[in-house]
PDB file of C-alpha atoms and ligand atoms in Angstrom:
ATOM      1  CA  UNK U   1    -142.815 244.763 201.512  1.00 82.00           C
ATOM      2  CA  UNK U   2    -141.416 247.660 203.929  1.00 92.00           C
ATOM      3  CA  UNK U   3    -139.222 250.094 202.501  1.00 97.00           C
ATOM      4  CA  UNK U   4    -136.830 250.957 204.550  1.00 98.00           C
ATOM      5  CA  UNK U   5    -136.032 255.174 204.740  1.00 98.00           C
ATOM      6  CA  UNK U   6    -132.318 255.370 203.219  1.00 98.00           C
ATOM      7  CA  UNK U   7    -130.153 258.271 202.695  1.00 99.00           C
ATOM      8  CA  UNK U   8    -126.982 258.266 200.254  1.00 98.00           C
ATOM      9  CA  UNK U   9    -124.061 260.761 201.143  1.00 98.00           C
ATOM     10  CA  UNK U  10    -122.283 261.925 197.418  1.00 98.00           C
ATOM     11  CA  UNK U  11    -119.668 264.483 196.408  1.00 97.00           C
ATOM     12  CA  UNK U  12    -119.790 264.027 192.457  1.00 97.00           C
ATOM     13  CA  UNK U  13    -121.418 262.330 190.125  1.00 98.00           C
ATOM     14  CA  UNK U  14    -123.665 259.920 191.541  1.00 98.00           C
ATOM     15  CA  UNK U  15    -123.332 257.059 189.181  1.00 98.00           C
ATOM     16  CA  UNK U  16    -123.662 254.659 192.242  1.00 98.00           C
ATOM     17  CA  UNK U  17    -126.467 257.068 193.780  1.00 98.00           C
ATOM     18  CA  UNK U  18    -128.269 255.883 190.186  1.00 98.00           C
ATOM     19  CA  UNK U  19    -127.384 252.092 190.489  1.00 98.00           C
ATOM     20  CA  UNK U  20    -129.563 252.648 194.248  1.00 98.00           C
ATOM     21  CA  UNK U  21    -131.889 254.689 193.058  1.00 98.00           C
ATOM     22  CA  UNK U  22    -132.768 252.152 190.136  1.00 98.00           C
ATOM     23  CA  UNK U  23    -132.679 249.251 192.136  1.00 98.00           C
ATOM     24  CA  UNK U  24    -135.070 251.185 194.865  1.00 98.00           C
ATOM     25  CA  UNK U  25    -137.472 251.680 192.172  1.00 98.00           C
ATOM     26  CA  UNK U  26    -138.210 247.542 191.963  1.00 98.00           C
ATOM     27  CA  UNK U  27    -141.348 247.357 194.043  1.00 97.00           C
ATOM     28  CA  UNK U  28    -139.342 244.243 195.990  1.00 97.00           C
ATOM     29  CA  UNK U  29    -136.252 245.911 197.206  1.00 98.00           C
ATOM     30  CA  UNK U  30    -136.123 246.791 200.631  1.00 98.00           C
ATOM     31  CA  UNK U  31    -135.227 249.889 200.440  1.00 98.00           C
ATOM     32  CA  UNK U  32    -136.563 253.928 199.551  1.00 98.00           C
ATOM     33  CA  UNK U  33    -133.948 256.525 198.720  1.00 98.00           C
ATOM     34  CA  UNK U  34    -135.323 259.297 200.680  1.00 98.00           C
ATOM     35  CA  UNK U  35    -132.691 261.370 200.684  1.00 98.00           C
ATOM     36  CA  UNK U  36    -129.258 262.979 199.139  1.00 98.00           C
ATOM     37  CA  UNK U  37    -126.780 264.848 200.771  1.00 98.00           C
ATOM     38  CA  UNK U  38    -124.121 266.479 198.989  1.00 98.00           C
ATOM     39  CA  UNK U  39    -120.944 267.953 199.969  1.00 97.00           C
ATOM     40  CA  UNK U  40    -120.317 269.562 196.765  1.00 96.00           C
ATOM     41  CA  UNK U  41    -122.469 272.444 195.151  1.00 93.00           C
ATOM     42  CA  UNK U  42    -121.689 271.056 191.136  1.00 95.00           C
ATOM     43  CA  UNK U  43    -122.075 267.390 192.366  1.00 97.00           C
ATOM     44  CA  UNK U  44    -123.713 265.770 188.821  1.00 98.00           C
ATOM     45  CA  UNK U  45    -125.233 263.290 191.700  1.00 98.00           C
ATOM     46  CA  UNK U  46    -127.656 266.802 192.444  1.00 98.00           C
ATOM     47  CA  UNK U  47    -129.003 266.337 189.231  1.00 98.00           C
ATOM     48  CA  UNK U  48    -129.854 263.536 189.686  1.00 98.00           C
ATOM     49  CA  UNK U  49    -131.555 263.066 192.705  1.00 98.00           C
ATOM     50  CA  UNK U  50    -133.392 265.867 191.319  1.00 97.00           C
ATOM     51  CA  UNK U  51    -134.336 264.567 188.170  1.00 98.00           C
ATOM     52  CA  UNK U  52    -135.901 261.480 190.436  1.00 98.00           C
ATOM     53  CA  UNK U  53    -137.932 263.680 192.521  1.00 98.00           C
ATOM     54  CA  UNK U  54    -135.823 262.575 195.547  1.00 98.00           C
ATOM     55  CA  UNK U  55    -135.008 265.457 198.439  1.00 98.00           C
ATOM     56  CA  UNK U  56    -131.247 266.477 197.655  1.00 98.00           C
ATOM     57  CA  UNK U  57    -129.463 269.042 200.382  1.00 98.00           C
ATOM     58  CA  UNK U  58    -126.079 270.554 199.452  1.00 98.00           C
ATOM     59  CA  UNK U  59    -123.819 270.463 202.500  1.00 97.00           C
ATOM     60  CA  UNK U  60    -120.595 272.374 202.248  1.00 95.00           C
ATOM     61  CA  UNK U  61    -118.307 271.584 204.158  1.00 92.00           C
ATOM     62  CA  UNK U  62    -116.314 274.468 203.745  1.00 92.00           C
ATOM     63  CA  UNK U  63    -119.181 276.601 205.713  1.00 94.00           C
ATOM     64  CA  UNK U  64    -117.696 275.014 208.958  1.00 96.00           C
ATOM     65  CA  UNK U  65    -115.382 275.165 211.290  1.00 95.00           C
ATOM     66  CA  UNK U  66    -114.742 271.910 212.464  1.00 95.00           C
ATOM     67  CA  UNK U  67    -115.569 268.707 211.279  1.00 95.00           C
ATOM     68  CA  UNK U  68    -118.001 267.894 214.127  1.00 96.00           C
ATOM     69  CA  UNK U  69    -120.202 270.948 213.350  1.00 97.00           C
ATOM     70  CA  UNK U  70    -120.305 269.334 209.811  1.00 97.00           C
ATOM     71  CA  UNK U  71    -121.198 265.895 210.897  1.00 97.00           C
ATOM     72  CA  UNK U  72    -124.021 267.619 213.391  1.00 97.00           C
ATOM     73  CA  UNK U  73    -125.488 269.271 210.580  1.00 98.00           C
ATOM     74  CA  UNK U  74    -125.352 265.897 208.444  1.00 98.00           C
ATOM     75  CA  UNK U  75    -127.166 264.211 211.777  1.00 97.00           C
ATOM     76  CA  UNK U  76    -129.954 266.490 211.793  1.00 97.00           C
ATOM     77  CA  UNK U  77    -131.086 266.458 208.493  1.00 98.00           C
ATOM     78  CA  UNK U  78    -131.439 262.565 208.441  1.00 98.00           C
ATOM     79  CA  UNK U  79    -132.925 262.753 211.656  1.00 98.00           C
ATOM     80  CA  UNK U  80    -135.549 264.602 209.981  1.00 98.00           C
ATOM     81  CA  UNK U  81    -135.650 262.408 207.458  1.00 98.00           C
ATOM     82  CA  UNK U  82    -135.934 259.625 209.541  1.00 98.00           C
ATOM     83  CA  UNK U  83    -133.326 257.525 207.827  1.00 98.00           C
ATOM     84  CA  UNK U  84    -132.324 254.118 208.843  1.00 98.00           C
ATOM     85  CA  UNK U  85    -129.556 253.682 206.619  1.00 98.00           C
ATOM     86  CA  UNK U  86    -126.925 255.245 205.168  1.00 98.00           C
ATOM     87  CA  UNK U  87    -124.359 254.850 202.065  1.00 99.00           C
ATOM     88  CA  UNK U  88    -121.591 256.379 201.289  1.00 98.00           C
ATOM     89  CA  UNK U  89    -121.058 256.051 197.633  1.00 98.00           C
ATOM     90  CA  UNK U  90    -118.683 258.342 196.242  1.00 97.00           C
ATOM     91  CA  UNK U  91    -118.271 260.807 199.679  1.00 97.00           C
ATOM     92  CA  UNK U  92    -114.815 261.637 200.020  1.00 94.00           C
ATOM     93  CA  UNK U  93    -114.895 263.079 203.296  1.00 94.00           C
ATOM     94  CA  UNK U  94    -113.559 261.771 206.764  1.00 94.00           C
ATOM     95  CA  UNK U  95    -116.909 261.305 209.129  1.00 97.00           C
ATOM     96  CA  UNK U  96    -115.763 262.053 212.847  1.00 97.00           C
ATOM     97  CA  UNK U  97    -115.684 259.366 215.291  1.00 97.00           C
ATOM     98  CA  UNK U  98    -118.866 260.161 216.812  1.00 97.00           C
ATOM     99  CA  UNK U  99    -121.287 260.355 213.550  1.00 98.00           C
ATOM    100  CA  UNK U 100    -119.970 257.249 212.945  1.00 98.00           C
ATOM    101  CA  UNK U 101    -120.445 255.674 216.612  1.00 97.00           C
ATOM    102  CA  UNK U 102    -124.225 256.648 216.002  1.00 97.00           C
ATOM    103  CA  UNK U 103    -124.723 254.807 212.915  1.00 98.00           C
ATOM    104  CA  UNK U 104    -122.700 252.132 213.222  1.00 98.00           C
ATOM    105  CA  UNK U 105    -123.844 248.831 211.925  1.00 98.00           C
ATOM    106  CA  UNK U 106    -126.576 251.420 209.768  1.00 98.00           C
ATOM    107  CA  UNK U 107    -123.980 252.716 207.293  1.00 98.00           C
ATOM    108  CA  UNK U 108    -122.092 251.189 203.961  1.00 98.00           C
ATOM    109  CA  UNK U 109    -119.356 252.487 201.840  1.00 98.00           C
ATOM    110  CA  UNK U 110    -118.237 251.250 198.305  1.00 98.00           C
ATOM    111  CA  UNK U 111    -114.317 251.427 197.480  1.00 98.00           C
ATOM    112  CA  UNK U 112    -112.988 250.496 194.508  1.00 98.00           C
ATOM    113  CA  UNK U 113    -110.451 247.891 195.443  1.00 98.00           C
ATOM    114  CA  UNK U 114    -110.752 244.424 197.058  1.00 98.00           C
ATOM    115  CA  UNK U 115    -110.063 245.775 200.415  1.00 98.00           C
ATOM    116  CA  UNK U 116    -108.212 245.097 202.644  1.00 98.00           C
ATOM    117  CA  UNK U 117    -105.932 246.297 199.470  1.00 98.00           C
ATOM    118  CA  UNK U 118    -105.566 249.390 198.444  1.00 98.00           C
ATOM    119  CA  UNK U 119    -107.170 251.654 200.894  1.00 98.00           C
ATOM    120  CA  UNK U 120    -107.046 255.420 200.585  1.00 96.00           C
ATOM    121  CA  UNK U 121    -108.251 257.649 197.706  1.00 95.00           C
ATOM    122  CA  UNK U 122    -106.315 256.529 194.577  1.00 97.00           C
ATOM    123  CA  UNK U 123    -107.272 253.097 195.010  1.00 98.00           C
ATOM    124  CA  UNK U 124    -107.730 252.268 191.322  1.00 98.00           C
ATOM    125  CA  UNK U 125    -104.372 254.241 190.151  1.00 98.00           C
ATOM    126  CA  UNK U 126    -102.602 252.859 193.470  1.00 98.00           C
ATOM    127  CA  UNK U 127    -103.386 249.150 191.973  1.00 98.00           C
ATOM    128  CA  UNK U 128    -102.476 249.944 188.517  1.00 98.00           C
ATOM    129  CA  UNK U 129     -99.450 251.029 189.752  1.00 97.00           C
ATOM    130  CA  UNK U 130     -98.423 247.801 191.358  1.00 98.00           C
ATOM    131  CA  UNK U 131     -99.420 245.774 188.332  1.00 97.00           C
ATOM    132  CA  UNK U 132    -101.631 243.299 189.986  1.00 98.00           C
ATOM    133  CA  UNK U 133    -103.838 241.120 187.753  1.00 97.00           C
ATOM    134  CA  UNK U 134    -107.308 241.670 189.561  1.00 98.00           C
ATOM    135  CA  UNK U 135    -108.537 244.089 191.358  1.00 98.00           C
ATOM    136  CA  UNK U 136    -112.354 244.769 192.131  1.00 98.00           C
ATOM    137  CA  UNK U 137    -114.568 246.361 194.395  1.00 98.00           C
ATOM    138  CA  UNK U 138    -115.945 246.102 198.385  1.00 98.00           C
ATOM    139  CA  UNK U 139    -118.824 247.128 199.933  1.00 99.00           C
ATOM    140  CA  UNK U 140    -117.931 247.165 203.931  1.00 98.00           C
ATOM    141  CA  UNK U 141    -119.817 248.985 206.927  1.00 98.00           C
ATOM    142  CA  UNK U 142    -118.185 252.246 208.175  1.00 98.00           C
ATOM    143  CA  UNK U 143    -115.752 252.567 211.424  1.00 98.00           C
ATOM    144  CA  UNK U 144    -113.752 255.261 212.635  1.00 96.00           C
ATOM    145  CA  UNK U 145    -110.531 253.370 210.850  1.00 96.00           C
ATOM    146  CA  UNK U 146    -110.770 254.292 207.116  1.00 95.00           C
ATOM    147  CA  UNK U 147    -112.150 251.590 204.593  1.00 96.00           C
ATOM    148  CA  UNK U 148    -111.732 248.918 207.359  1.00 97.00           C
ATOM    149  CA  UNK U 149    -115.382 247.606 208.395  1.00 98.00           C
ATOM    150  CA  UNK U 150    -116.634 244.563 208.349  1.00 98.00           C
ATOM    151  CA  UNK U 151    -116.794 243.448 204.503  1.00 98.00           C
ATOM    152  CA  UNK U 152    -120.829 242.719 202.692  1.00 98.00           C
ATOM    153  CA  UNK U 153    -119.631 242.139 199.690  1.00 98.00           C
ATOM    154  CA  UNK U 154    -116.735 242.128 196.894  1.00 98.00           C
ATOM    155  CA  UNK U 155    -116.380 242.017 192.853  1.00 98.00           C
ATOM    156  CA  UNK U 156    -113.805 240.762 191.056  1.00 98.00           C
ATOM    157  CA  UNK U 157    -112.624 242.755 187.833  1.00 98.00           C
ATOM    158  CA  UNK U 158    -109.709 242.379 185.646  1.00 98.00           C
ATOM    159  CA  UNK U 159    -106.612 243.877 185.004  1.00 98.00           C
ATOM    160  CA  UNK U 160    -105.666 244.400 180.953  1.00 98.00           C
ATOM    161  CA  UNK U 161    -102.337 245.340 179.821  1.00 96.00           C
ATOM    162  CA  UNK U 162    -103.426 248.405 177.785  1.00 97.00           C
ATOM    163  CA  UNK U 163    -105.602 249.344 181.013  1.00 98.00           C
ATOM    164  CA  UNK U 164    -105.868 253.160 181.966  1.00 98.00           C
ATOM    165  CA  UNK U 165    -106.780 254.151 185.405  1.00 98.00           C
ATOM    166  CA  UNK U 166    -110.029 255.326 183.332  1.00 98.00           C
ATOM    167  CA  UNK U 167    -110.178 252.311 181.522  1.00 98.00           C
ATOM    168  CA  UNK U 168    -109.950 250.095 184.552  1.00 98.00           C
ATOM    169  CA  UNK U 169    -112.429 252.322 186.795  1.00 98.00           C
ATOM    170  CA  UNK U 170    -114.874 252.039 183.877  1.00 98.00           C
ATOM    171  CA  UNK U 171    -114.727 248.411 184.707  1.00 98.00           C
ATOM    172  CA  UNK U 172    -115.022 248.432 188.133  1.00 98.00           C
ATOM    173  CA  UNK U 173    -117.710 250.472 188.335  1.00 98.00           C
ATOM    174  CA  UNK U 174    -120.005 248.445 186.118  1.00 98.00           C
ATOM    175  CA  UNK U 175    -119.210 246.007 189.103  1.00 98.00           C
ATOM    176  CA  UNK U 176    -120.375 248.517 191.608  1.00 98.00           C
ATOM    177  CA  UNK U 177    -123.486 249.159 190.333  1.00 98.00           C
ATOM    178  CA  UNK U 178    -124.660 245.892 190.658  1.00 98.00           C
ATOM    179  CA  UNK U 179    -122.864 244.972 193.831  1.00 99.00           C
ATOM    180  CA  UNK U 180    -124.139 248.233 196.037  1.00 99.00           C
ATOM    181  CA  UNK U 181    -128.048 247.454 195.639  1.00 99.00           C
ATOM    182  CA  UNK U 182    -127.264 243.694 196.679  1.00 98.00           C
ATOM    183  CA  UNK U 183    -125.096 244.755 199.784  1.00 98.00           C
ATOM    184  CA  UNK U 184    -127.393 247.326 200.805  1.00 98.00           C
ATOM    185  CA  UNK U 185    -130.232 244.826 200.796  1.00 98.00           C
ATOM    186  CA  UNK U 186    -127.802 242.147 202.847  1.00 98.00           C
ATOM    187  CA  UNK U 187    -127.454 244.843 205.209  1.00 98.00           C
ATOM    188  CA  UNK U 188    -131.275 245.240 205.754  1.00 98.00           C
ATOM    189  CA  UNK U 189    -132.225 241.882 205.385  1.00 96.00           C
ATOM    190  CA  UNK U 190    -129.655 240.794 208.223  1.00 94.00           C
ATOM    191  CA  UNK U 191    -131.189 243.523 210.478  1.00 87.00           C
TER     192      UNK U 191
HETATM  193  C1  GAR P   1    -116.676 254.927 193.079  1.00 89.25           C
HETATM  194  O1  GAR P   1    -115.847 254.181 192.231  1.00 89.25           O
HETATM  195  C2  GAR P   1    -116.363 254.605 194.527  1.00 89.25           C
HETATM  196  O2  GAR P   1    -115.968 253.288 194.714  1.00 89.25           O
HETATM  197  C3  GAR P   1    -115.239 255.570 194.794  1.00 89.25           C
HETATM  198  O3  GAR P   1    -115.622 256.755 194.154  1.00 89.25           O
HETATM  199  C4  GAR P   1    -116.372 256.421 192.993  1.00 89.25           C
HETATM  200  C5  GAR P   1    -117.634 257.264 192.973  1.00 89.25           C
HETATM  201  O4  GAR P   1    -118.298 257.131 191.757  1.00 89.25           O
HETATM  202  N1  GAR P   1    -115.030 255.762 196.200  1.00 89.25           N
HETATM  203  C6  GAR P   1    -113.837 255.934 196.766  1.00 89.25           C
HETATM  204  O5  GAR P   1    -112.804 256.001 196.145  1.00 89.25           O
HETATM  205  C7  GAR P   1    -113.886 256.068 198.276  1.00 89.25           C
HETATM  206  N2  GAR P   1    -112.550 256.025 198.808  1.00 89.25           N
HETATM  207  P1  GAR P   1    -119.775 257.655 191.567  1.00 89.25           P
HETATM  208  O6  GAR P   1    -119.829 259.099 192.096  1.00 89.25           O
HETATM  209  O7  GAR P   1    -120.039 257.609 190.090  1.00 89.25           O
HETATM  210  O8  GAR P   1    -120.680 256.745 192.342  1.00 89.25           O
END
């Protein structure tokens, strides 16, 4: 079985860094988290990349300029890592057109909504808001247009009536912790 070198891009706490990291640890996945970036120093996602003996670089992003110079930086480290696949899980920041040009087709993100609904980053309170029944979560690859690539996969979750937005993320991400090992191993597989 080759492992394939992936790198997972977080800015707090990680909990589907864990679900890829535990699913990595099978001896039959296709994939090897070799690498965390951070953009936040008190990420909990750190701690945990840590505590599994996995590289983990903190990237501020408020050391630079512009958000090129960022994306460079991010570009060089998993060039040294020699990663062939990135995920987003978690990363709220914007990736310029160009990083994303030179992984495109290589990179996943996980939003929790069944895009193409509720895009943006109050997904979960956006659709509690609008009081629809189900909502869920999508694993899509990453273009320059924001939470618009090419869906993997998608969850279905329900909506209760004494749902929080807490609540109801709770639920959804028990969803994406299974669904983001099984669309990053579509991904690979399809490659
Ligand atoms: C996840 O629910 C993910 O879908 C969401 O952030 C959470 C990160 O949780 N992403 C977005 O909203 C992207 N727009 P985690 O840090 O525990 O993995």
């Amino acid at each position: 079985m080759i492992k394939h070198r992936v790198a997972v891009l977080i800015s707090g706490n990680g909990s589907n860094l864990q679900a890829l990291i535990d699913a990595a640890n099978q001896p039959d996945y296709p994939a090897q988290i070799m690498l965390i970036i951070s953009n936040k120093t008190d990420a909990y996602g750190v701690t945990r990349a840590k505590n599994a003996g996995i590289a983990a670089h903190v990237i501020n992003h408020k050391d630079y300029s512009t958000r090129e110079e960022f994306d460079n930086t991010l570009n060089k480290i998993l060039k040294q890592y020699s990663i062939e696949f990135v995920c987003l899980a978690g990363f709220m920041r914007i990736l310029s057109d160009g990083f994303v040009n030179e992984w495109r087709g290589r990179m996943l993100n996980i939003h929790p909504s069944l895009l193409p609904d509720f895009k943006g980053a109050h997904a979960v309170r956006d659709a509690l808001a609008a009081g629809v029944k189900e909502v869920g979560c999508t694993v899509h690859l990453v273009t320059e247009e924001m939470d618009a690539g090419e869906i993997i996969a998608q969850a279905r979750v329900p909506v209760f009536a004494d749902d929080t937005v807490e609540k109801l993320h709770n639920r959804i991400h028990e969803q994406e912790h299974k669904l983001y090992p099984h669309a990053l191993k579509i991904l690979i597989n399809n490659k």
